[in-house]
Amino acid sequence: DQQVKQNSPSLSVQEGRISILNCDYTNSMFDYFLWYKKYPAEGPTFLISISSIKDKNEDGRFTVFLNKSAKHLSLHIVPSQPGDSAVYFCAASAGGSNYKLTFGKGTLLTVNP
Amino acid sequence: ETGVTQSPTHLIKTRGQQVTLRCSSQSGHNTVSWYQQALGQGPQFIFQYYREEENGRGNFPPRFSGLQFPNYSSELNVNALELDDSALYLCASSIGGVSIYEQYFGPGTRLTVT
């Protein structure tokens, strides 16, 4: 039972355009959401997060939107750059005693020059 | 500030053997979580250690065990290795009780079981 779903295995975007990566979740107990970026042969790198009490969080070129009623979040990258090409993982936490992260399967973003 | 480090980088073991993977947490972090990432999947939570005690466990059998040391470094031990244990093992550190949501990952150990 996958509680965090990234339904697009891959996404290809032109440099300078917007990249939109989507994530859906099923567990209503999730109260914190994170995006990680992963390059080959490296561990995931924390990118941006959002608490369930907010619907938007922005950090430079990266914005995360949260729609709690739809149990959906998205990561917008504007403008996209070739260096953004990586696998992006959506992760969620239900807090509690250990704040374990539940990850989606990831979306491979390719930004073409 | 030193990031999360893991050793070894790669490891090949035979089915039935035992393996120990090591992790040094980021400076100032007292919590270590271990994840298994199979090919084409997202990382899956194995367990977490906080102040040398296990602080939560995912859906992994008891042959997966761990330790955390006073300096907050950690070990993951896997006994009786199975072919399906072949995966990337990731260690993540965080600050318990403060910014525990944001976990910072090491580069991982690639384990191959033949």
PDB file of C-alpha atoms in Angstrom:
ATOM      1  CA  ASP A   1       0.000   0.000   0.000  1.00  0.00           C
ATOM      2  CA  GLN A   2       1.796   3.072  -1.258  1.00  0.00           C
ATOM      3  CA  GLN A   3       0.949   6.064   0.899  1.00  0.00           C
ATOM      4  CA  VAL A   4       2.949   8.548  -1.172  1.00  0.00           C
ATOM      5  CA  LYS A   5       2.578   8.368  -4.930  1.00  0.00           C
ATOM      6  CA  GLN A   6       4.484  10.068  -7.693  1.00  0.00           C
ATOM      7  CA  ASN A   7       2.613   8.972 -10.768  1.00  0.00           C
ATOM      8  CA  SER A   8       4.986  10.412 -13.343  1.00  0.00           C
ATOM      9  CA  PRO A   9       8.198   8.365 -13.563  1.00  0.00           C
ATOM     10  CA  SER A  10       9.791  11.009 -15.762  1.00  0.00           C
ATOM     11  CA  LEU A  11       9.406  14.587 -16.970  1.00  0.00           C
ATOM     12  CA  SER A  12      11.265  16.454 -19.698  1.00  0.00           C
ATOM     13  CA  VAL A  13      11.360  20.262 -19.792  1.00  0.00           C
ATOM     14  CA  GLN A  14      13.172  22.935 -21.797  1.00  0.00           C
ATOM     15  CA  GLU A  15      15.693  25.134 -20.027  1.00  0.00           C
ATOM     16  CA  GLY A  16      14.095  28.328 -18.778  1.00  0.00           C
ATOM     17  CA  ARG A  17      10.590  26.879 -18.631  1.00  0.00           C
ATOM     18  CA  ILE A  18       8.658  25.771 -15.564  1.00  0.00           C
ATOM     19  CA  SER A  19       8.979  22.227 -14.182  1.00  0.00           C
ATOM     20  CA  ILE A  20       6.011  20.928 -12.196  1.00  0.00           C
ATOM     21  CA  LEU A  21       6.430  17.718 -10.239  1.00  0.00           C
ATOM     22  CA  ASN A  22       3.376  16.189  -8.606  1.00  0.00           C
ATOM     23  CA  CYS A  23       2.803  14.031  -5.557  1.00  0.00           C
ATOM     24  CA  ASP A  24      -0.329  12.505  -4.025  1.00  0.00           C
ATOM     25  CA  TYR A  25      -0.734  10.988  -0.589  1.00  0.00           C
ATOM     26  CA  THR A  26      -3.351   8.874   1.125  1.00  0.00           C
ATOM     27  CA  ASN A  27      -2.497   9.077   4.835  1.00  0.00           C
ATOM     28  CA  SER A  28      -4.445  11.880   6.545  1.00  0.00           C
ATOM     29  CA  MET A  29      -1.996  11.790   9.453  1.00  0.00           C
ATOM     30  CA  PHE A  30       0.834  13.226   7.348  1.00  0.00           C
ATOM     31  CA  ASP A  31       1.532  16.740   8.594  1.00  0.00           C
ATOM     32  CA  TYR A  32       4.853  17.611   7.011  1.00  0.00           C
ATOM     33  CA  PHE A  33       6.028  17.189   3.452  1.00  0.00           C
ATOM     34  CA  LEU A  34       9.480  17.374   1.929  1.00  0.00           C
ATOM     35  CA  TRP A  35      11.092  17.273  -1.478  1.00  0.00           C
ATOM     36  CA  TYR A  36      14.477  15.710  -2.021  1.00  0.00           C
ATOM     37  CA  LYS A  37      16.679  15.767  -5.107  1.00  0.00           C
ATOM     38  CA  LYS A  38      18.953  12.855  -5.930  1.00  0.00           C
ATOM     39  CA  TYR A  39      21.841  12.703  -8.374  1.00  0.00           C
ATOM     40  CA  PRO A  40      23.295   9.318  -9.382  1.00  0.00           C
ATOM     41  CA  ALA A  41      25.769   7.902  -6.851  1.00  0.00           C
ATOM     42  CA  GLU A  42      24.758  10.469  -4.227  1.00  0.00           C
ATOM     43  CA  GLY A  43      22.319  10.440  -1.348  1.00  0.00           C
ATOM     44  CA  PRO A  44      19.083  12.452  -1.515  1.00  0.00           C
ATOM     45  CA  THR A  45      19.583  16.171  -0.866  1.00  0.00           C
ATOM     46  CA  PHE A  46      16.919  18.090   1.042  1.00  0.00           C
ATOM     47  CA  LEU A  47      15.348  20.743  -1.174  1.00  0.00           C
ATOM     48  CA  ILE A  48      12.276  22.297   0.397  1.00  0.00           C
ATOM     49  CA  SER A  49       9.532  21.417   2.847  1.00  0.00           C
ATOM     50  CA  ILE A  50       6.061  22.495   3.880  1.00  0.00           C
ATOM     51  CA  SER A  51       3.992  22.084   6.996  1.00  0.00           C
ATOM     52  CA  SER A  52       0.347  21.098   6.713  1.00  0.00           C
ATOM     53  CA  ILE A  53      -0.657  24.442   8.256  1.00  0.00           C
ATOM     54  CA  LYS A  54       0.571  26.205   5.114  1.00  0.00           C
ATOM     55  CA  ASP A  55      -0.436  25.929   1.489  1.00  0.00           C
ATOM     56  CA  LYS A  56       2.693  27.390  -0.084  1.00  0.00           C
ATOM     57  CA  ASN A  57       6.375  27.651   0.656  1.00  0.00           C
ATOM     58  CA  GLU A  58       8.914  29.363  -1.545  1.00  0.00           C
ATOM     59  CA  ASP A  59      12.702  29.218  -1.655  1.00  0.00           C
ATOM     60  CA  GLY A  60      14.345  30.918  -4.606  1.00  0.00           C
ATOM     61  CA  ARG A  61      13.415  29.094  -7.792  1.00  0.00           C
ATOM     62  CA  PHE A  62      11.576  26.358  -5.866  1.00  0.00           C
ATOM     63  CA  THR A  63       7.980  26.590  -4.648  1.00  0.00           C
ATOM     64  CA  VAL A  64       5.954  23.830  -3.046  1.00  0.00           C
ATOM     65  CA  PHE A  65       2.159  23.960  -3.035  1.00  0.00           C
ATOM     66  CA  LEU A  66       0.000  21.863  -0.741  1.00  0.00           C
ATOM     67  CA  ASN A  67      -3.687  21.103  -1.313  1.00  0.00           C
ATOM     68  CA  LYS A  68      -4.808  19.225   1.791  1.00  0.00           C
ATOM     69  CA  SER A  69      -8.352  18.596   0.650  1.00  0.00           C
ATOM     70  CA  ALA A  70      -7.052  16.894  -2.479  1.00  0.00           C
ATOM     71  CA  LYS A  71      -4.119  15.293  -0.618  1.00  0.00           C
ATOM     72  CA  HIS A  72      -1.853  16.659  -3.315  1.00  0.00           C
ATOM     73  CA  LEU A  73       1.352  18.602  -3.408  1.00  0.00           C
ATOM     74  CA  SER A  74       3.476  19.909  -6.202  1.00  0.00           C
ATOM     75  CA  LEU A  75       6.967  21.286  -6.654  1.00  0.00           C
ATOM     76  CA  HIS A  76       7.452  24.133  -9.123  1.00  0.00           C
ATOM     77  CA  ILE A  77      10.901  24.987 -10.438  1.00  0.00           C
ATOM     78  CA  VAL A  78      11.134  28.306 -12.271  1.00  0.00           C
ATOM     79  CA  PRO A  79      13.173  28.783 -14.352  1.00  0.00           C
ATOM     80  CA  SER A  80      14.413  25.250 -14.902  1.00  0.00           C
ATOM     81  CA  GLN A  81      18.135  24.778 -15.433  1.00  0.00           C
ATOM     82  CA  PRO A  82      20.091  21.807 -16.842  1.00  0.00           C
ATOM     83  CA  GLY A  83      21.666  21.320 -13.386  1.00  0.00           C
ATOM     84  CA  ASP A  84      18.199  20.586 -12.036  1.00  0.00           C
ATOM     85  CA  SER A  85      18.198  17.285 -13.937  1.00  0.00           C
ATOM     86  CA  ALA A  86      17.898  14.638 -11.212  1.00  0.00           C
ATOM     87  CA  VAL A  87      15.423  12.296  -9.564  1.00  0.00           C
ATOM     88  CA  TYR A  88      13.005  14.162  -7.291  1.00  0.00           C
ATOM     89  CA  PHE A  89      11.448  12.376  -4.340  1.00  0.00           C
ATOM     90  CA  CYS A  90       8.391  13.514  -2.458  1.00  0.00           C
ATOM     91  CA  ALA A  91       8.385  12.483   1.212  1.00  0.00           C
ATOM     92  CA  ALA A  92       5.906  12.823   4.048  1.00  0.00           C
ATOM     93  CA  SER A  93       5.975  12.499   7.817  1.00  0.00           C
ATOM     94  CA  ALA A  94       3.222  11.913  10.349  1.00  0.00           C
ATOM     95  CA  GLY A  95       5.285  13.228  13.238  1.00  0.00           C
ATOM     96  CA  GLY A  96       4.781  11.076  16.279  1.00  0.00           C
ATOM     97  CA  SER A  97       7.781   9.674  18.084  1.00  0.00           C
ATOM     98  CA  ASN A  98      10.182   9.167  15.217  1.00  0.00           C
ATOM     99  CA  TYR A  99       9.108  11.408  12.326  1.00  0.00           C
ATOM    100  CA  LYS A 100       9.984   8.654   9.854  1.00  0.00           C
ATOM    101  CA  LEU A 101       9.830   9.725   6.229  1.00  0.00           C
ATOM    102  CA  THR A 102       7.626   7.889   3.746  1.00  0.00           C
ATOM    103  CA  PHE A 103       8.869   8.381   0.191  1.00  0.00           C
ATOM    104  CA  GLY A 104       7.333   8.198  -3.238  1.00  0.00           C
ATOM    105  CA  LYS A 105       9.092   6.320  -6.036  1.00  0.00           C
ATOM    106  CA  GLY A 106      10.545   9.471  -7.526  1.00  0.00           C
ATOM    107  CA  THR A 107      10.298  11.414 -10.786  1.00  0.00           C
ATOM    108  CA  LEU A 108      13.263  11.737 -13.131  1.00  0.00           C
ATOM    109  CA  LEU A 109      13.434  15.348 -14.313  1.00  0.00           C
ATOM    110  CA  THR A 110      15.445  16.099 -17.436  1.00  0.00           C
ATOM    111  CA  VAL A 111      16.018  19.745 -18.316  1.00  0.00           C
ATOM    112  CA  ASN A 112      17.151  20.117 -21.905  1.00  0.00           C
ATOM    113  CA  PRO A 113      19.433  23.016 -22.905  1.00  0.00           C
TER     114      PRO A 113
ATOM    115  CA  GLU B   1      30.393  21.424   9.279  1.00  0.00           C
ATOM    116  CA  THR B   2      30.880  17.769   8.316  1.00  0.00           C
ATOM    117  CA  GLY B   3      28.105  16.059   6.385  1.00  0.00           C
ATOM    118  CA  VAL B   4      26.813  12.520   6.782  1.00  0.00           C
ATOM    119  CA  THR B   5      29.349   9.900   5.764  1.00  0.00           C
ATOM    120  CA  GLN B   6      28.858   6.190   5.152  1.00  0.00           C
ATOM    121  CA  SER B   7      31.197   3.246   4.706  1.00  0.00           C
ATOM    122  CA  PRO B   8      31.853   1.223   2.746  1.00  0.00           C
ATOM    123  CA  THR B   9      30.712   2.676  -0.576  1.00  0.00           C
ATOM    124  CA  HIS B  10      30.129  -0.681  -2.176  1.00  0.00           C
ATOM    125  CA  LEU B  11      29.941  -4.202  -0.815  1.00  0.00           C
ATOM    126  CA  ILE B  12      29.405  -7.639  -2.325  1.00  0.00           C
ATOM    127  CA  LYS B  13      28.271 -10.461  -0.058  1.00  0.00           C
ATOM    128  CA  THR B  14      27.042 -14.009  -0.479  1.00  0.00           C
ATOM    129  CA  ARG B  15      23.577 -15.169   0.543  1.00  0.00           C
ATOM    130  CA  GLY B  16      23.557 -16.257   4.197  1.00  0.00           C
ATOM    131  CA  GLN B  17      26.427 -14.008   5.237  1.00  0.00           C
ATOM    132  CA  GLN B  18      26.256 -11.100   7.640  1.00  0.00           C
ATOM    133  CA  VAL B  19      27.087  -7.461   6.913  1.00  0.00           C
ATOM    134  CA  THR B  20      27.742  -4.311   8.934  1.00  0.00           C
ATOM    135  CA  LEU B  21      27.303  -0.849   7.436  1.00  0.00           C
ATOM    136  CA  ARG B  22      28.505   2.310   9.157  1.00  0.00           C
ATOM    137  CA  CYS B  23      27.326   5.880   9.323  1.00  0.00           C
ATOM    138  CA  SER B  24      28.691   9.065  10.866  1.00  0.00           C
ATOM    139  CA  SER B  25      26.040  11.670  11.467  1.00  0.00           C
ATOM    140  CA  GLN B  26      26.317  15.332  10.605  1.00  0.00           C
ATOM    141  CA  SER B  27      27.959  17.456  13.250  1.00  0.00           C
ATOM    142  CA  GLY B  28      25.448  18.443  15.943  1.00  0.00           C
ATOM    143  CA  HIS B  29      22.881  15.801  14.947  1.00  0.00           C
ATOM    144  CA  ASN B  30      21.830  13.226  17.551  1.00  0.00           C
ATOM    145  CA  THR B  31      19.352  11.150  15.547  1.00  0.00           C
ATOM    146  CA  VAL B  32      20.149   8.612  12.839  1.00  0.00           C
ATOM    147  CA  SER B  33      17.647   6.912  10.539  1.00  0.00           C
ATOM    148  CA  TRP B  34      18.364   4.076   8.139  1.00  0.00           C
ATOM    149  CA  TYR B  35      16.582   3.535   4.833  1.00  0.00           C
ATOM    150  CA  GLN B  36      16.722   0.838   2.162  1.00  0.00           C
ATOM    151  CA  GLN B  37      16.327   1.922  -1.458  1.00  0.00           C
ATOM    152  CA  ALA B  38      15.691  -0.887  -3.916  1.00  0.00           C
ATOM    153  CA  LEU B  39      16.135  -0.258  -7.620  1.00  0.00           C
ATOM    154  CA  GLY B  40      13.388   1.953  -9.029  1.00  0.00           C
ATOM    155  CA  GLN B  41      11.855   2.573  -5.611  1.00  0.00           C
ATOM    156  CA  GLY B  42      11.938   5.349  -3.067  1.00  0.00           C
ATOM    157  CA  PRO B  43      13.831   4.901   0.207  1.00  0.00           C
ATOM    158  CA  GLN B  44      12.022   2.733   2.776  1.00  0.00           C
ATOM    159  CA  PHE B  45      12.383   3.382   6.506  1.00  0.00           C
ATOM    160  CA  ILE B  46      14.196   0.600   8.384  1.00  0.00           C
ATOM    161  CA  PHE B  47      14.624   2.121  11.861  1.00  0.00           C
ATOM    162  CA  GLN B  48      15.761   5.175  13.762  1.00  0.00           C
ATOM    163  CA  TYR B  49      18.119   5.687  16.689  1.00  0.00           C
ATOM    164  CA  TYR B  50      17.888   8.594  19.088  1.00  0.00           C
ATOM    165  CA  ARG B  51      20.324   8.948  21.980  1.00  0.00           C
ATOM    166  CA  GLU B  52      21.505   5.350  21.513  1.00  0.00           C
ATOM    167  CA  GLU B  53      17.997   3.853  21.722  1.00  0.00           C
ATOM    168  CA  GLU B  54      15.882   2.471  18.878  1.00  0.00           C
ATOM    169  CA  ASN B  55      13.142   5.021  18.292  1.00  0.00           C
ATOM    170  CA  GLY B  56      10.822   3.405  15.800  1.00  0.00           C
ATOM    171  CA  ARG B  57      11.072   0.624  13.251  1.00  0.00           C
ATOM    172  CA  GLY B  58       9.677   0.034   9.800  1.00  0.00           C
ATOM    173  CA  ASN B  59       8.438  -3.221   8.295  1.00  0.00           C
ATOM    174  CA  PHE B  60      11.761  -5.063   8.325  1.00  0.00           C
ATOM    175  CA  PRO B  61      12.511  -8.451   9.955  1.00  0.00           C
ATOM    176  CA  PRO B  62      14.589  -8.776  13.158  1.00  0.00           C
ATOM    177  CA  ARG B  63      17.651  -9.832  11.168  1.00  0.00           C
ATOM    178  CA  PHE B  64      18.004  -6.108  10.471  1.00  0.00           C
ATOM    179  CA  SER B  65      19.444  -4.590  13.634  1.00  0.00           C
ATOM    180  CA  GLY B  66      21.331  -1.483  14.570  1.00  0.00           C
ATOM    181  CA  LEU B  67      23.354   0.413  17.105  1.00  0.00           C
ATOM    182  CA  GLN B  68      24.021   4.019  17.897  1.00  0.00           C
ATOM    183  CA  PHE B  69      27.181   5.039  19.730  1.00  0.00           C
ATOM    184  CA  PRO B  70      27.768   7.891  22.231  1.00  0.00           C
ATOM    185  CA  ASN B  71      29.215  10.045  19.436  1.00  0.00           C
ATOM    186  CA  TYR B  72      25.909   9.467  17.549  1.00  0.00           C
ATOM    187  CA  SER B  73      27.490   7.404  14.791  1.00  0.00           C
ATOM    188  CA  SER B  74      25.549   4.283  13.907  1.00  0.00           C
ATOM    189  CA  GLU B  75      25.757   0.779  12.486  1.00  0.00           C
ATOM    190  CA  LEU B  76      23.270  -1.268  10.522  1.00  0.00           C
ATOM    191  CA  ASN B  77      23.697  -5.033  10.770  1.00  0.00           C
ATOM    192  CA  VAL B  78      21.969  -7.501   8.508  1.00  0.00           C
ATOM    193  CA  ASN B  79      22.174 -11.222   9.282  1.00  0.00           C
ATOM    194  CA  ALA B  80      21.414 -14.178   7.017  1.00  0.00           C
ATOM    195  CA  LEU B  81      21.568 -12.068   3.867  1.00  0.00           C
ATOM    196  CA  GLU B  82      19.010 -12.758   1.155  1.00  0.00           C
ATOM    197  CA  LEU B  83      19.153 -11.857  -2.527  1.00  0.00           C
ATOM    198  CA  ASP B  84      16.373  -9.279  -1.990  1.00  0.00           C
ATOM    199  CA  ASP B  85      18.587  -7.403   0.461  1.00  0.00           C
ATOM    200  CA  SER B  86      20.531  -6.092  -2.533  1.00  0.00           C
ATOM    201  CA  ALA B  87      19.876  -2.345  -2.419  1.00  0.00           C
ATOM    202  CA  LEU B  88      21.284   1.066  -1.626  1.00  0.00           C
ATOM    203  CA  TYR B  89      21.346   1.597   2.138  1.00  0.00           C
ATOM    204  CA  LEU B  90      21.011   5.206   3.178  1.00  0.00           C
ATOM    205  CA  CYS B  91      21.710   6.758   6.519  1.00  0.00           C
ATOM    206  CA  ALA B  92      20.148  10.102   7.453  1.00  0.00           C
ATOM    207  CA  SER B  93      20.841  12.306  10.443  1.00  0.00           C
ATOM    208  CA  SER B  94      18.710  14.948  12.093  1.00  0.00           C
ATOM    209  CA  ILE B  95      18.362  16.928  15.300  1.00  0.00           C
ATOM    210  CA  GLY B  96      15.928  15.180  17.597  1.00  0.00           C
ATOM    211  CA  GLY B  97      13.188  17.389  18.952  1.00  0.00           C
ATOM    212  CA  VAL B  98      14.192  20.437  16.900  1.00  0.00           C
ATOM    213  CA  SER B  99      14.381  19.919  13.150  1.00  0.00           C
ATOM    214  CA  ILE B 100      13.770  16.220  13.124  1.00  0.00           C
ATOM    215  CA  TYR B 101      11.592  16.431  10.051  1.00  0.00           C
ATOM    216  CA  GLU B 102      14.484  17.487   7.826  1.00  0.00           C
ATOM    217  CA  GLN B 103      16.796  14.542   7.570  1.00  0.00           C
ATOM    218  CA  TYR B 104      20.149  14.846   5.849  1.00  0.00           C
ATOM    219  CA  PHE B 105      21.345  11.848   3.904  1.00  0.00           C
ATOM    220  CA  GLY B 106      24.722  10.300   3.314  1.00  0.00           C
ATOM    221  CA  PRO B 107      25.800   8.980  -0.090  1.00  0.00           C
ATOM    222  CA  GLY B 108      24.736   5.436   0.739  1.00  0.00           C
ATOM    223  CA  THR B 109      26.258   1.964   0.676  1.00  0.00           C
ATOM    224  CA  ARG B 110      25.473  -0.171  -2.347  1.00  0.00           C
ATOM    225  CA  LEU B 111      25.056  -3.775  -1.148  1.00  0.00           C
ATOM    226  CA  THR B 112      24.959  -6.612  -3.661  1.00  0.00           C
ATOM    227  CA  VAL B 113      24.034 -10.091  -2.441  1.00  0.00           C
ATOM    228  CA  THR B 114      24.920 -12.967  -4.769  1.00  0.00           C
TER     229      THR B 114
END
